[in-house]
Amino acid sequence: VFGGIMGVLFIALVENAMIINSVGVFWQGIVVGLVLLFAVSLDRFKTPGRG
C-alpha cells in the first residue's frame, strides 16, 4: 500500500513539473508511460521467481 501511494505521489509530481514547464500534453503522456514502464520493469527484475 505504501509503495502504491508513493507511486501516485511521484506521478503527480512529475505531471505537475511538466505542466509548470509548459511541456505538451503529448509528451506528458509519453513521459508518464515511460515512468510506469520503468517502475513495472524495476519491480519485476527486483523480485525474481514470482511467475
Short mmCIF file of C-alpha atoms in Angstrom, two decimals, residues 18 21-29:
data_model
loop_
_atom_site.label_atom_id
_atom_site.label_comp_id
_atom_site.label_asym_id
_atom_site.label_seq_id
_atom_site.Cartn_x
_atom_site.Cartn_y
_atom_site.Cartn_z
CA MET A 18 5.79 19.14 -16.73
CA ASN A 21 7.50 23.83 -17.58
CA SER A 22 4.87 24.01 -20.38
CA VAL A 23 5.54 20.53 -21.72
CA GLY A 24 2.99 19.50 -24.35
CA VAL A 25 0.23 17.06 -23.48
CA PHE A 26 1.57 14.53 -25.98
CA TRP A 27 4.98 14.47 -24.30
CA GLN A 28 3.42 14.36 -20.84
CA GLY A 29 1.68 11.12 -21.77
#
